mmCIF file of N, CA and C in Angstrom:
data_model
loop_
_atom_site.group_PDB
_atom_site.id
_atom_site.type_symbol
_atom_site.label_atom_id
_atom_site.label_comp_id
_atom_site.label_asym_id
_atom_site.label_seq_id
_atom_site.Cartn_x
_atom_site.Cartn_y
_atom_site.Cartn_z
ATOM 1 N N LYS A 5 -9.702 -5.962 -24.515
ATOM 2 C CA LYS A 5 -9.742 -6.501 -23.193
ATOM 3 C C LYS A 5 -8.627 -7.453 -22.926
ATOM 4 N N LEU A 6 -8.276 -8.297 -23.861
ATOM 5 C CA LEU A 6 -7.173 -9.271 -23.749
ATOM 6 C C LEU A 6 -5.871 -8.585 -23.635
ATOM 7 N N VAL A 7 -5.656 -7.502 -24.409
ATOM 8 C CA VAL A 7 -4.417 -6.738 -24.289
ATOM 9 C C VAL A 7 -4.219 -6.169 -22.946
ATOM 10 N N THR A 8 -5.210 -5.520 -22.392
ATOM 11 C CA THR A 8 -5.130 -4.861 -21.121
ATOM 12 C C THR A 8 -4.930 -5.883 -19.997
ATOM 13 N N ASP A 9 -5.588 -7.021 -20.049
ATOM 14 C CA ASP A 9 -5.461 -8.091 -19.069
ATOM 15 C C ASP A 9 -4.020 -8.596 -19.099
ATOM 16 N N ASN A 10 -3.546 -8.862 -20.297
ATOM 17 C CA ASN A 10 -2.193 -9.343 -20.428
ATOM 18 C C ASN A 10 -1.142 -8.393 -19.851
ATOM 19 N N LEU A 11 -1.283 -7.124 -20.201
ATOM 20 C CA LEU A 11 -0.338 -6.097 -19.771
ATOM 21 C C LEU A 11 -0.416 -5.972 -18.229
ATOM 22 N N SER A 12 -1.607 -6.048 -17.669
ATOM 23 C CA SER A 12 -1.653 -5.898 -16.193
ATOM 24 C C SER A 12 -1.009 -7.081 -15.439
ATOM 25 N N ARG A 13 -1.096 -8.252 -16.091
ATOM 26 C CA ARG A 13 -0.453 -9.434 -15.488
ATOM 27 C C ARG A 13 1.030 -9.309 -15.634
ATOM 28 N N ARG A 14 1.567 -8.763 -16.707
ATOM 29 C CA ARG A 14 2.977 -8.668 -16.949
ATOM 30 C C ARG A 14 3.673 -7.627 -16.033
ATOM 31 N N GLN A 15 2.931 -6.631 -15.644
ATOM 32 C CA GLN A 15 3.531 -5.555 -14.892
ATOM 33 C C GLN A 15 3.451 -5.720 -13.367
ATOM 34 N N VAL A 16 3.009 -6.862 -12.968
ATOM 35 C CA VAL A 16 2.981 -7.170 -11.525
ATOM 36 C C VAL A 16 4.374 -7.517 -11.057
ATOM 37 N N ARG A 17 4.858 -6.808 -10.150
ATOM 38 C CA ARG A 17 6.214 -7.150 -9.562
ATOM 39 C C ARG A 17 5.934 -7.695 -8.159
ATOM 40 N N ARG A 18 6.688 -8.736 -7.816
ATOM 41 C CA ARG A 18 6.454 -9.424 -6.571
ATOM 42 C C ARG A 18 7.788 -9.734 -5.841
ATOM 43 N N VAL A 19 7.734 -9.668 -4.508
ATOM 44 C CA VAL A 19 8.811 -9.995 -3.617
ATOM 45 C C VAL A 19 8.342 -10.596 -2.387
ATOM 46 N N GLU A 20 8.970 -11.691 -1.927
ATOM 47 C CA GLU A 20 8.575 -12.338 -0.717
ATOM 48 C C GLU A 20 9.159 -11.694 0.516
ATOM 49 N N THR A 21 8.386 -11.485 1.509
ATOM 50 C CA THR A 21 8.848 -10.891 2.779
ATOM 51 C C THR A 21 8.402 -11.738 3.960
ATOM 52 N N PRO A 22 8.870 -11.548 5.090
ATOM 53 C CA PRO A 22 8.456 -12.266 6.272
ATOM 54 C C PRO A 22 7.002 -12.097 6.586
ATOM 55 N N ALA A 23 6.367 -10.994 6.133
ATOM 56 C CA ALA A 23 4.973 -10.747 6.328
ATOM 57 C C ALA A 23 4.063 -11.273 5.245
ATOM 58 N N GLY A 24 4.676 -11.910 4.232
ATOM 59 C CA GLY A 24 3.987 -12.431 3.103
ATOM 60 C C GLY A 24 4.397 -11.790 1.845
ATOM 61 N N PRO A 25 3.846 -12.236 0.704
ATOM 62 C CA PRO A 25 4.266 -11.693 -0.601
ATOM 63 C C PRO A 25 3.767 -10.205 -0.739
ATOM 64 N N VAL A 26 4.633 -9.384 -1.312
ATOM 65 C CA VAL A 26 4.274 -7.969 -1.609
ATOM 66 C C VAL A 26 4.201 -7.911 -3.097
ATOM 67 N N GLU A 27 3.130 -7.381 -3.688
ATOM 68 C CA GLU A 27 2.949 -7.175 -5.086
ATOM 69 C C GLU A 27 2.736 -5.686 -5.375
ATOM 70 N N LEU A 28 3.399 -5.246 -6.391
ATOM 71 C CA LEU A 28 3.198 -3.849 -6.854
ATOM 72 C C LEU A 28 2.646 -3.970 -8.257
ATOM 73 N N ARG A 29 1.516 -3.312 -8.531
ATOM 74 C CA ARG A 29 0.888 -3.304 -9.786
ATOM 75 C C ARG A 29 0.398 -1.819 -9.990
ATOM 76 N N GLY A 30 1.175 -1.074 -10.780
ATOM 77 C CA GLY A 30 0.817 0.323 -11.019
ATOM 78 C C GLY A 30 0.928 1.079 -9.695
ATOM 79 N N ARG A 31 -0.201 1.683 -9.259
ATOM 80 C CA ARG A 31 -0.222 2.393 -7.969
ATOM 81 C C ARG A 31 -0.790 1.561 -6.832
ATOM 82 N N THR A 32 -1.003 0.318 -7.128
ATOM 83 C CA THR A 32 -1.653 -0.490 -6.120
ATOM 84 C C THR A 32 -0.616 -1.470 -5.476
ATOM 85 N N MET A 33 -0.724 -1.644 -4.207
ATOM 86 C CA MET A 33 0.204 -2.531 -3.466
ATOM 87 C C MET A 33 -0.654 -3.479 -2.700
ATOM 88 N N THR A 34 -0.252 -4.802 -2.672
ATOM 89 C CA THR A 34 -0.875 -5.802 -1.879
ATOM 90 C C THR A 34 0.156 -6.473 -1.018
ATOM 91 N N LEU A 35 -0.192 -6.766 0.198
ATOM 92 C CA LEU A 35 0.674 -7.461 1.141
ATOM 93 C C LEU A 35 -0.108 -8.669 1.664
ATOM 94 N N ALA A 36 0.384 -9.871 1.327
ATOM 95 C CA ALA A 36 -0.319 -11.075 1.647
ATOM 96 C C ALA A 36 -1.746 -11.132 1.253
ATOM 97 N N GLY A 37 -1.957 -10.588 0.042
ATOM 98 C CA GLY A 37 -3.320 -10.580 -0.540
ATOM 99 C C GLY A 37 -4.204 -9.427 -0.106
ATOM 100 N N GLU A 38 -3.732 -8.572 0.778
ATOM 101 C CA GLU A 38 -4.559 -7.463 1.335
ATOM 102 C C GLU A 38 -4.066 -6.187 0.619
ATOM 103 N N GLU A 39 -5.001 -5.505 0.006
ATOM 104 C CA GLU A 39 -4.637 -4.242 -0.661
ATOM 105 C C GLU A 39 -4.420 -3.140 0.298
ATOM 106 N N LEU A 40 -3.297 -2.447 0.101
ATOM 107 C CA LEU A 40 -2.960 -1.289 0.988
ATOM 108 C C LEU A 40 -2.902 -0.021 0.143
ATOM 109 N N PHE A 41 -3.315 1.048 0.788
ATOM 110 C CA PHE A 41 -3.274 2.348 0.149
ATOM 111 C C PHE A 41 -2.344 3.205 0.872
ATOM 112 N N LEU A 42 -1.262 3.619 0.196
ATOM 113 C CA LEU A 42 -0.166 4.421 0.828
ATOM 114 C C LEU A 42 -0.303 5.920 0.229
ATOM 115 N N ALA A 43 0.052 6.843 1.088
ATOM 116 C CA ALA A 43 0.185 8.215 0.635
ATOM 117 C C ALA A 43 1.254 8.293 -0.417
ATOM 118 N N PRO A 44 1.205 9.299 -1.319
ATOM 119 C CA PRO A 44 2.187 9.390 -2.423
ATOM 120 C C PRO A 44 3.705 9.328 -1.882
ATOM 121 N N ALA A 45 4.075 10.093 -0.934
ATOM 122 C CA ALA A 45 5.467 10.049 -0.389
ATOM 123 C C ALA A 45 5.822 8.614 0.149
ATOM 124 N N ALA A 46 4.878 8.030 0.834
ATOM 125 C CA ALA A 46 5.160 6.650 1.371
ATOM 126 C C ALA A 46 5.322 5.665 0.237
ATOM 127 N N MET A 47 4.428 5.766 -0.776
ATOM 128 C CA MET A 47 4.563 4.871 -1.923
ATOM 129 C C MET A 47 5.853 5.101 -2.689
ATOM 130 N N LEU A 48 6.298 6.305 -2.791
ATOM 131 C CA LEU A 48 7.567 6.644 -3.409
ATOM 132 C C LEU A 48 8.725 5.934 -2.719
ATOM 133 N N LEU A 49 8.733 6.126 -1.402
ATOM 134 C CA LEU A 49 9.796 5.458 -0.622
ATOM 135 C C LEU A 49 9.699 3.953 -0.723
ATOM 136 N N PHE A 50 8.495 3.418 -0.623
ATOM 137 C CA PHE A 50 8.344 1.936 -0.648
ATOM 138 C C PHE A 50 8.793 1.430 -2.054
ATOM 139 N N ARG A 51 8.508 2.101 -3.071
ATOM 140 C CA ARG A 51 8.930 1.647 -4.438
ATOM 141 C C ARG A 51 10.429 1.596 -4.551
ATOM 142 N N ALA A 52 11.061 2.635 -3.929
ATOM 143 C CA ALA A 52 12.604 2.626 -3.982
ATOM 144 C C ALA A 52 13.103 1.429 -3.241
ATOM 145 N N LEU A 53 12.535 1.155 -2.113
ATOM 146 C CA LEU A 53 13.007 0.070 -1.277
ATOM 147 C C LEU A 53 12.730 -1.247 -2.017
ATOM 148 N N PHE A 54 11.541 -1.388 -2.521
ATOM 149 C CA PHE A 54 11.109 -2.526 -3.267
ATOM 150 C C PHE A 54 12.030 -2.836 -4.447
ATOM 151 N N ASP A 55 12.274 -1.718 -5.233
ATOM 152 C CA ASP A 55 13.179 -1.889 -6.422
ATOM 153 C C ASP A 55 14.577 -2.355 -6.060
ATOM 154 N N ALA A 56 14.988 -2.040 -4.833
ATOM 155 C CA ALA A 56 16.348 -2.439 -4.425
ATOM 156 C C ALA A 56 16.349 -3.910 -4.019
ATOM 157 N N GLY A 57 15.277 -4.501 -3.890
ATOM 158 C CA GLY A 57 15.197 -6.025 -3.637
ATOM 159 C C GLY A 57 15.816 -6.484 -2.365
ATOM 160 N N GLY A 58 15.807 -5.668 -1.297
ATOM 161 C CA GLY A 58 16.421 -6.079 -0.041
ATOM 162 C C GLY A 58 17.790 -5.408 0.182
ATOM 163 N N ALA A 59 18.329 -4.775 -0.858
ATOM 164 C CA ALA A 59 19.605 -4.102 -0.653
ATOM 165 C C ALA A 59 19.347 -2.813 0.077
ATOM 166 N N VAL A 60 20.363 -2.282 0.714
ATOM 167 C CA VAL A 60 20.294 -1.028 1.399
ATOM 168 C C VAL A 60 20.235 0.118 0.421
ATOM 169 N N VAL A 61 19.232 1.041 0.674
ATOM 170 C CA VAL A 61 19.127 2.276 -0.111
ATOM 171 C C VAL A 61 19.634 3.407 0.712
ATOM 172 N N PRO A 62 20.687 4.148 0.264
ATOM 173 C CA PRO A 62 21.218 5.172 1.141
ATOM 174 C C PRO A 62 20.247 6.237 1.495
ATOM 175 N N ARG A 63 20.387 6.758 2.729
ATOM 176 C CA ARG A 63 19.539 7.864 3.224
ATOM 177 C C ARG A 63 19.468 9.030 2.271
ATOM 178 N N GLU A 64 20.709 9.356 1.676
ATOM 179 C CA GLU A 64 20.718 10.557 0.854
ATOM 180 C C GLU A 64 19.854 10.350 -0.378
ATOM 181 N N ALA A 65 19.872 9.168 -0.968
ATOM 182 C CA ALA A 65 19.101 8.829 -2.150
ATOM 183 C C ALA A 65 17.601 8.978 -1.900
ATOM 184 N N LEU A 66 17.159 8.408 -0.734
ATOM 185 C CA LEU A 66 15.791 8.497 -0.366
ATOM 186 C C LEU A 66 15.327 9.874 -0.085
ATOM 187 N N ALA A 67 16.201 10.648 0.614
ATOM 188 C CA ALA A 67 15.855 12.064 0.942
ATOM 189 C C ALA A 67 15.712 12.897 -0.340
ATOM 190 N N ARG A 68 16.526 12.629 -1.358
ATOM 191 C CA ARG A 68 16.432 13.384 -2.622
ATOM 192 C C ARG A 68 15.119 13.001 -3.319
ATOM 193 N N LEU A 69 14.652 11.812 -3.137
ATOM 194 C CA LEU A 69 13.326 11.418 -3.784
ATOM 195 C C LEU A 69 12.213 12.323 -3.209
ATOM 196 N N LEU A 70 12.325 12.695 -1.940
ATOM 197 C CA LEU A 70 11.235 13.467 -1.333
ATOM 198 C C LEU A 70 11.328 14.952 -1.657
ATOM 199 N N SER A 71 12.553 15.487 -1.697
ATOM 200 C CA SER A 71 12.676 16.911 -2.000
ATOM 201 C C SER A 71 14.120 17.189 -2.422
ATOM 202 N N GLN A 72 14.279 18.306 -3.164
ATOM 203 C CA GLN A 72 15.577 18.704 -3.695
ATOM 204 C C GLN A 72 16.561 18.989 -2.572
ATOM 205 N N SER A 73 15.974 19.505 -1.391
ATOM 206 C CA SER A 73 16.834 19.867 -0.268
ATOM 207 C C SER A 73 17.446 18.664 0.372
ATOM 208 N N GLY A 74 16.767 17.487 0.232
ATOM 209 C CA GLY A 74 17.294 16.252 0.822
ATOM 210 C C GLY A 74 17.278 16.300 2.383
ATOM 211 N N SER A 75 16.248 16.844 2.951
ATOM 212 C CA SER A 75 16.171 16.996 4.333
ATOM 213 C C SER A 75 16.186 15.693 5.107
ATOM 214 N N SER A 76 17.078 15.555 6.051
ATOM 215 C CA SER A 76 17.098 14.362 6.847
ATOM 216 C C SER A 76 15.863 14.199 7.704
ATOM 217 N N HIS A 77 15.367 15.329 8.293
ATOM 218 C CA HIS A 77 14.131 15.295 9.057
ATOM 219 C C HIS A 77 12.955 14.841 8.305
ATOM 220 N N ALA A 78 12.827 15.362 7.021
ATOM 221 C CA ALA A 78 11.726 15.039 6.181
ATOM 222 C C ALA A 78 11.755 13.551 5.918
ATOM 223 N N LEU A 79 12.920 12.974 5.639
ATOM 224 C CA LEU A 79 13.070 11.577 5.385
ATOM 225 C C LEU A 79 12.658 10.733 6.619
ATOM 226 N N ASP A 80 13.111 11.153 7.788
ATOM 227 C CA ASP A 80 12.732 10.386 9.003
ATOM 228 C C ASP A 80 11.268 10.397 9.212
ATOM 229 N N MET A 81 10.596 11.520 8.980
ATOM 230 C CA MET A 81 9.101 11.623 9.107
ATOM 231 C C MET A 81 8.427 10.723 8.108
ATOM 232 N N ALA A 82 8.883 10.770 6.849
ATOM 233 C CA ALA A 82 8.302 9.977 5.789
ATOM 234 C C ALA A 82 8.379 8.458 6.064
ATOM 235 N N VAL A 83 9.578 8.038 6.547
ATOM 236 C CA VAL A 83 9.844 6.640 6.870
ATOM 237 C C VAL A 83 8.879 6.209 8.024
ATOM 238 N N ASN A 84 8.790 7.076 9.012
ATOM 239 C CA ASN A 84 7.935 6.804 10.099
ATOM 240 C C ASN A 84 6.429 6.640 9.651
ATOM 241 N N ARG A 85 6.006 7.517 8.748
ATOM 242 C CA ARG A 85 4.646 7.387 8.204
ATOM 243 C C ARG A 85 4.479 6.104 7.383
ATOM 244 N N LEU A 86 5.452 5.783 6.603
ATOM 245 C CA LEU A 86 5.445 4.523 5.868
ATOM 246 C C LEU A 86 5.313 3.346 6.774
ATOM 247 N N ARG A 87 6.081 3.271 7.816
ATOM 248 C CA ARG A 87 6.030 2.150 8.724
ATOM 249 C C ARG A 87 4.671 2.073 9.399
ATOM 250 N N ASN A 88 4.143 3.204 9.766
ATOM 251 C CA ASN A 88 2.781 3.229 10.443
ATOM 252 C C ASN A 88 1.683 2.799 9.447
ATOM 253 N N ALA A 89 1.845 2.955 8.201
ATOM 254 C CA ALA A 89 0.916 2.579 7.180
ATOM 255 C C ALA A 89 0.925 1.085 6.872
ATOM 256 N N LEU A 90 2.062 0.427 7.196
ATOM 257 C CA LEU A 90 2.167 -1.018 6.887
ATOM 258 C C LEU A 90 1.673 -1.832 8.037
ATOM 259 N N PRO A 91 1.031 -3.010 7.773
ATOM 260 C CA PRO A 91 0.582 -3.862 8.862
ATOM 261 C C PRO A 91 1.727 -4.377 9.732
ATOM 262 N N ASN A 92 2.885 -4.531 9.081
ATOM 263 C CA ASN A 92 4.090 -4.946 9.821
ATOM 264 C C ASN A 92 5.165 -3.905 9.613
ATOM 265 N N PRO A 93 5.346 -2.987 10.616
ATOM 266 C CA PRO A 93 6.380 -1.913 10.410
ATOM 267 C C PRO A 93 7.761 -2.418 10.304
ATOM 268 N N ASP A 94 8.030 -3.594 10.733
ATOM 269 C CA ASP A 94 9.374 -4.171 10.644
ATOM 270 C C ASP A 94 9.838 -4.475 9.266
ATOM 271 N N LEU A 95 8.898 -4.363 8.262
ATOM 272 C CA LEU A 95 9.272 -4.653 6.841
ATOM 273 C C LEU A 95 10.358 -3.668 6.376
ATOM 274 N N VAL A 96 10.316 -2.446 6.982
ATOM 275 C CA VAL A 96 11.285 -1.402 6.646
ATOM 276 C C VAL A 96 12.345 -1.351 7.747
ATOM 277 N N GLN A 97 13.519 -1.782 7.429
ATOM 278 C CA GLN A 97 14.556 -1.899 8.462
ATOM 279 C C GLN A 97 15.546 -0.712 8.248
ATOM 280 N N THR A 98 15.996 -0.183 9.447
ATOM 281 C CA THR A 98 17.038 0.834 9.460
ATOM 282 C C THR A 98 18.385 0.194 9.447
ATOM 283 N N VAL A 99 19.287 0.598 8.569
ATOM 284 C CA VAL A 99 20.623 0.115 8.606
ATOM 285 C C VAL A 99 21.451 1.350 9.067
ATOM 286 N N VAL A 100 21.945 1.262 10.308
ATOM 287 C CA VAL A 100 22.573 2.346 10.923
ATOM 288 C C VAL A 100 23.664 2.947 10.137
ATOM 289 N N LYS A 101 23.666 4.261 10.004
ATOM 290 C CA LYS A 101 24.640 5.084 9.302
ATOM 291 C C LYS A 101 24.761 4.771 7.824
ATOM 292 N N ARG A 102 23.759 4.045 7.312
ATOM 293 C CA ARG A 102 23.756 3.709 5.847
ATOM 294 C C ARG A 102 22.469 4.108 5.151
ATOM 295 N N GLY A 103 21.300 3.532 5.685
ATOM 296 C CA GLY A 103 20.064 3.809 5.047
ATOM 297 C C GLY A 103 18.980 2.930 5.523
ATOM 298 N N TYR A 104 18.132 2.504 4.573
ATOM 299 C CA TYR A 104 16.997 1.629 4.845
ATOM 300 C C TYR A 104 16.954 0.537 3.831
ATOM 301 N N ARG A 105 16.275 -0.579 4.269
ATOM 302 C CA ARG A 105 16.076 -1.699 3.358
ATOM 303 C C ARG A 105 14.776 -2.344 3.610
ATOM 304 N N LEU A 106 14.225 -2.989 2.552
ATOM 305 C CA LEU A 106 13.019 -3.778 2.677
ATOM 306 C C LEU A 106 13.435 -5.219 3.110
ATOM 307 N N ARG A 107 12.761 -5.726 4.056
ATOM 308 C CA ARG A 107 13.058 -7.119 4.546
ATOM 309 C C ARG A 107 12.541 -8.160 3.545
ATOM 310 N N ALA A 108 13.246 -8.325 2.464
ATOM 311 C CA ALA A 108 12.876 -9.322 1.404
ATOM 312 C C ALA A 108 13.514 -10.641 1.726
ATOM 313 N N GLU A 109 12.824 -11.694 1.462
ATOM 314 C CA GLU A 109 13.351 -13.085 1.716
ATOM 315 C C GLU A 109 14.283 -13.389 0.546
ATOM 316 N N ARG A 110 15.328 -13.991 0.922
ATOM 317 C CA ARG A 110 16.306 -14.428 -0.112
ATOM 318 C C ARG A 110 15.829 -15.699 -0.726
ATOM 319 N N ALA A 111 16.009 -15.784 -2.082
ATOM 320 C CA ALA A 111 15.511 -16.967 -2.852
ATOM 321 C C ALA A 111 16.553 -18.108 -2.729
#
């Protein structure tokens, strides 16, 4: 029990956002202490944005995460679904002609 408790604490990743702290722990995401359940494609996109720590993730890279064809339309739909699943859709920002970024607070 002690080993699993310690491992679960160590694998929590956290970033501050304007909507509150976001924590990722395995397949679980919490925003400002509230647990959110995202569809697999939305979680995949969110993880990529989260891992970038506020940096822009190119559209092409995100599209390839979703499918080998890298469909721009599929990416647009997936980002729209992700935004709709979040309590604050503005957490995912569009960077025109470049990609998307998570609105992370600078330390």
